[in-house]
XYZ file of C-alpha atoms in Angstrom:
273
model
C 107.466 84.657 87.318
C 109.388 82.197 85.171
C 108.296 81.821 81.576
C 109.546 79.295 79.045
C 110.094 80.374 75.460
C 110.062 78.336 72.286
C 111.133 80.179 69.173
C 112.100 79.822 65.525
C 112.430 82.230 62.606
C 108.604 82.581 62.329
C 107.205 82.288 65.849
C 108.060 83.288 69.387
C 105.951 81.721 72.116
C 106.019 82.241 75.886
C 104.414 79.760 78.320
C 103.797 80.179 82.057
C 103.796 76.758 83.786
C 102.883 78.285 87.149
C 99.741 79.906 85.713
C 97.893 76.927 84.335
C 100.653 76.239 81.804
C 98.994 78.850 79.623
C 100.408 80.291 76.432
C 101.020 83.886 77.439
C 102.319 85.198 74.113
C 102.437 84.044 70.503
C 104.126 86.448 68.113
C 104.303 86.019 64.356
C 107.756 87.499 63.850
C 107.542 88.603 60.178
C 104.816 91.145 61.093
C 105.405 91.311 64.870
C 101.732 90.393 65.347
C 100.763 89.297 68.883
C 97.969 86.724 68.741
C 97.392 86.267 72.478
C 95.048 88.639 74.286
C 96.013 89.830 77.773
C 94.126 92.082 80.158
C 96.407 95.120 80.374
C 94.888 96.023 83.756
C 96.054 92.792 85.411
C 99.513 91.489 86.277
C 100.530 87.874 85.803
C 99.896 86.336 89.218
C 98.709 83.099 90.808
C 94.983 82.818 91.465
C 93.206 80.606 93.975
C 91.190 77.726 92.561
C 88.217 79.062 94.571
C 88.262 82.375 92.675
C 85.673 83.766 90.295
C 87.159 83.244 86.842
C 85.772 86.315 85.058
C 86.952 88.688 87.784
C 90.466 87.214 87.730
C 90.882 86.459 84.006
C 94.334 87.641 82.977
C 94.103 86.369 79.401
C 96.243 83.867 77.522
C 95.470 80.559 75.851
C 94.104 78.152 78.457
C 92.061 75.004 78.934
C 88.937 74.250 80.972
C 88.437 70.874 82.678
C 86.287 69.179 83.959
C 83.682 71.960 83.902
C 82.871 75.533 82.880
C 80.035 76.581 85.182
C 80.430 75.382 88.794
C 79.426 71.708 88.980
C 79.208 68.919 91.533
C 80.950 65.640 90.713
C 81.102 62.293 92.465
C 84.650 63.187 93.582
C 83.768 66.700 94.851
C 83.102 70.225 93.623
C 84.306 71.592 90.302
C 85.004 75.274 90.872
C 84.478 78.098 88.375
C 85.971 77.210 84.961
C 87.457 73.985 86.319
C 90.823 73.112 87.787
C 93.416 73.475 85.007
C 93.574 77.266 84.627
C 94.663 77.905 88.238
C 96.986 74.908 88.614
C 100.779 74.930 88.397
C 102.172 72.543 85.789
C 105.553 70.825 85.977
C 108.081 71.149 83.151
C 109.062 67.687 81.925
C 111.061 68.738 78.849
C 112.071 71.967 77.153
C 114.112 72.867 74.072
C 113.984 75.637 71.468
C 110.955 74.155 69.698
C 109.081 72.133 72.305
C 107.758 72.278 75.849
C 106.242 69.276 77.627
C 104.159 69.967 80.760
C 102.456 67.716 83.291
C 100.195 68.132 86.292
C 99.022 65.454 88.704
C 97.830 67.535 91.646
C 94.212 68.012 90.552
C 91.318 67.584 92.983
C 89.640 65.173 90.576
C 92.650 62.834 90.735
C 93.239 63.330 87.018
C 96.687 63.469 85.450
C 97.135 65.807 82.480
C 100.006 66.261 80.059
C 100.424 68.662 77.181
C 103.109 69.267 74.612
C 103.443 72.618 72.867
C 105.605 72.501 69.754
C 106.388 74.895 66.916
C 107.534 74.106 63.397
C 107.938 76.844 60.811
C 104.804 79.052 61.054
C 102.690 76.513 62.963
C 102.064 75.837 66.629
C 100.646 72.511 67.746
C 99.411 71.607 71.215
C 98.680 67.986 72.116
C 96.909 66.767 75.260
C 96.836 63.430 77.038
C 94.916 62.650 80.200
C 94.181 59.601 82.310
C 90.710 60.316 83.653
C 89.924 57.851 86.421
C 86.648 59.185 87.823
C 83.318 57.731 86.670
C 81.390 60.864 85.788
C 80.635 63.218 82.917
C 83.052 66.064 82.239
C 83.890 68.918 79.867
C 87.216 69.712 78.217
C 87.390 73.004 76.357
C 90.052 75.204 74.822
C 90.001 78.905 75.674
C 92.142 80.730 73.092
C 91.902 84.489 73.649
C 92.752 86.668 70.637
C 92.943 90.488 70.674
C 90.530 92.609 68.641
C 92.615 95.403 67.145
C 90.655 97.725 64.842
C 88.736 95.079 62.861
C 88.723 91.267 62.927
C 86.866 88.872 60.621
C 86.128 85.254 61.559
C 85.686 82.807 58.687
C 84.217 79.340 59.240
C 81.907 76.951 57.433
C 78.910 76.562 59.727
C 75.290 75.444 59.755
C 73.812 77.472 62.595
C 74.537 79.755 65.562
C 72.818 79.482 68.952
C 73.225 81.619 72.056
C 74.796 80.100 75.164
C 72.651 82.265 77.472
C 69.517 83.971 76.186
C 69.988 87.085 78.342
C 73.715 87.585 77.681
C 74.901 89.587 74.695
C 73.549 92.066 72.161
C 74.542 90.679 68.746
C 72.490 87.580 67.936
C 69.192 88.804 69.419
C 69.530 92.012 67.414
C 70.380 90.064 64.234
C 73.735 91.815 63.781
C 76.780 90.457 61.959
C 78.441 88.086 64.425
C 81.589 87.368 62.424
C 82.904 90.877 61.729
C 84.238 92.454 64.917
C 85.194 96.092 65.453
C 87.158 97.377 68.408
C 85.078 99.307 70.976
C 81.780 98.923 69.096
C 80.112 98.005 72.386
C 78.920 94.622 71.125
C 79.411 91.273 72.873
C 77.965 87.753 72.819
C 78.609 84.066 73.471
C 77.402 81.338 71.103
C 77.548 77.699 70.114
C 78.366 77.277 66.416
C 77.253 74.154 64.565
C 80.303 73.648 62.348
C 80.592 71.756 59.071
C 84.295 71.109 59.692
C 86.959 71.814 62.306
C 88.690 74.813 60.767
C 88.390 78.482 61.708
C 90.317 81.421 60.237
C 90.751 84.801 61.903
C 91.936 87.770 59.812
C 92.796 91.245 61.055
C 92.845 94.608 59.280
C 96.616 94.337 58.681
C 96.248 91.118 56.634
C 97.533 88.922 59.438
C 95.853 85.540 59.527
C 95.426 82.717 62.044
C 94.032 79.367 60.929
C 92.880 77.047 63.706
C 92.284 73.335 63.248
C 91.360 71.067 66.126
C 91.608 67.494 65.018
C 89.213 64.611 64.778
C 89.095 63.328 68.339
C 87.137 64.489 71.385
C 86.643 68.121 70.286
C 83.406 67.787 68.343
C 81.842 71.144 69.223
C 82.766 74.801 68.842
C 81.834 77.759 71.025
C 82.809 81.367 70.427
C 82.898 84.272 72.874
C 83.491 87.840 71.824
C 83.562 91.285 73.384
C 84.026 94.367 71.216
C 84.485 96.536 74.283
C 80.946 95.709 75.414
C 81.793 93.292 78.247
C 84.115 94.626 80.970
C 85.609 96.960 78.299
C 87.520 94.002 76.847
C 88.273 93.741 73.122
C 88.749 90.013 72.816
C 87.687 87.028 70.730
C 87.857 83.577 72.350
C 87.951 80.432 70.207
C 86.575 77.478 72.170
C 86.663 73.995 70.634
C 84.943 71.755 73.175
C 84.206 68.136 74.014
C 80.561 68.866 74.847
C 77.621 70.530 73.149
C 76.592 72.721 76.101
C 78.107 74.751 78.938
C 76.192 73.026 81.735
C 76.853 69.317 82.052
C 73.202 68.428 82.627
C 72.238 70.044 79.309
C 74.983 68.243 77.380
C 74.091 64.946 79.070
C 70.439 65.405 78.091
C 71.540 65.686 74.462
C 73.886 62.690 74.821
C 76.715 65.028 73.814
C 79.007 64.897 76.833
C 82.127 62.852 77.502
C 82.258 60.533 80.502
C 85.090 58.995 82.462
C 86.925 56.865 83.152
C 88.758 57.175 79.869
C 92.070 57.859 78.209
C 91.559 61.332 76.773
C 93.521 62.753 73.839
C 93.097 65.785 71.608
C 95.076 68.500 69.857
C 94.844 71.837 68.155
C 97.087 73.533 65.617
C 97.356 77.129 64.516
C 99.037 78.332 61.328
C 100.014 81.989 61.208
C 100.633 84.096 58.107
């Protein structure tokens, strides 16, 4: 399967256009730290849009649109985790520092573009979409990071709330959510009420990732983690989102959901040290 690399003296990044245009590897070269989690039990392979996401999750840095849970829209059905992750993207431009991707074959009739660019020790991903349907939708990042030995998440937040009351064993047991240890058996999924749009992840080898996600259309932050407790995965997933809740009806009830038609733009940036 063809991958496209962008690389400089600090970063080496591999992207798979055929597999949702996902970032499949991001290495900080000075320490050889890999920041992208992959399921070692699965090969990179195409997955049907009708598939169960969790059972077919290969890892990587992906996007969800226009839904997370299965939803019905006025244009048809939004399958599990939406339509971007299983869609092949076209390469519009590629050089040593930049890759521009586009897809216009989505069931919703939406056209999406994204540009992934590196400069020094930073990676920036920008999105543009022409959303023509008149309905509510979700756009969410899904940045999977490996838990190796110990990981600490630092963010300035007001509160933490569970996504599903019966999923997870950290929050209900009042354990430390932001210090993660490989194979501890813990796992959970939460909404975090943030004071700003910056999150830092540090590992036990003093590697650091700082995520920022702009000031447009990504107003909410979700965080999933499994310290070996869910499907034996050791993974942390950073999830800046357009909506306050996983299910559209819940976000709509809070008046915290985006609605088309609209011209949608957003970005995220990570700085690695």
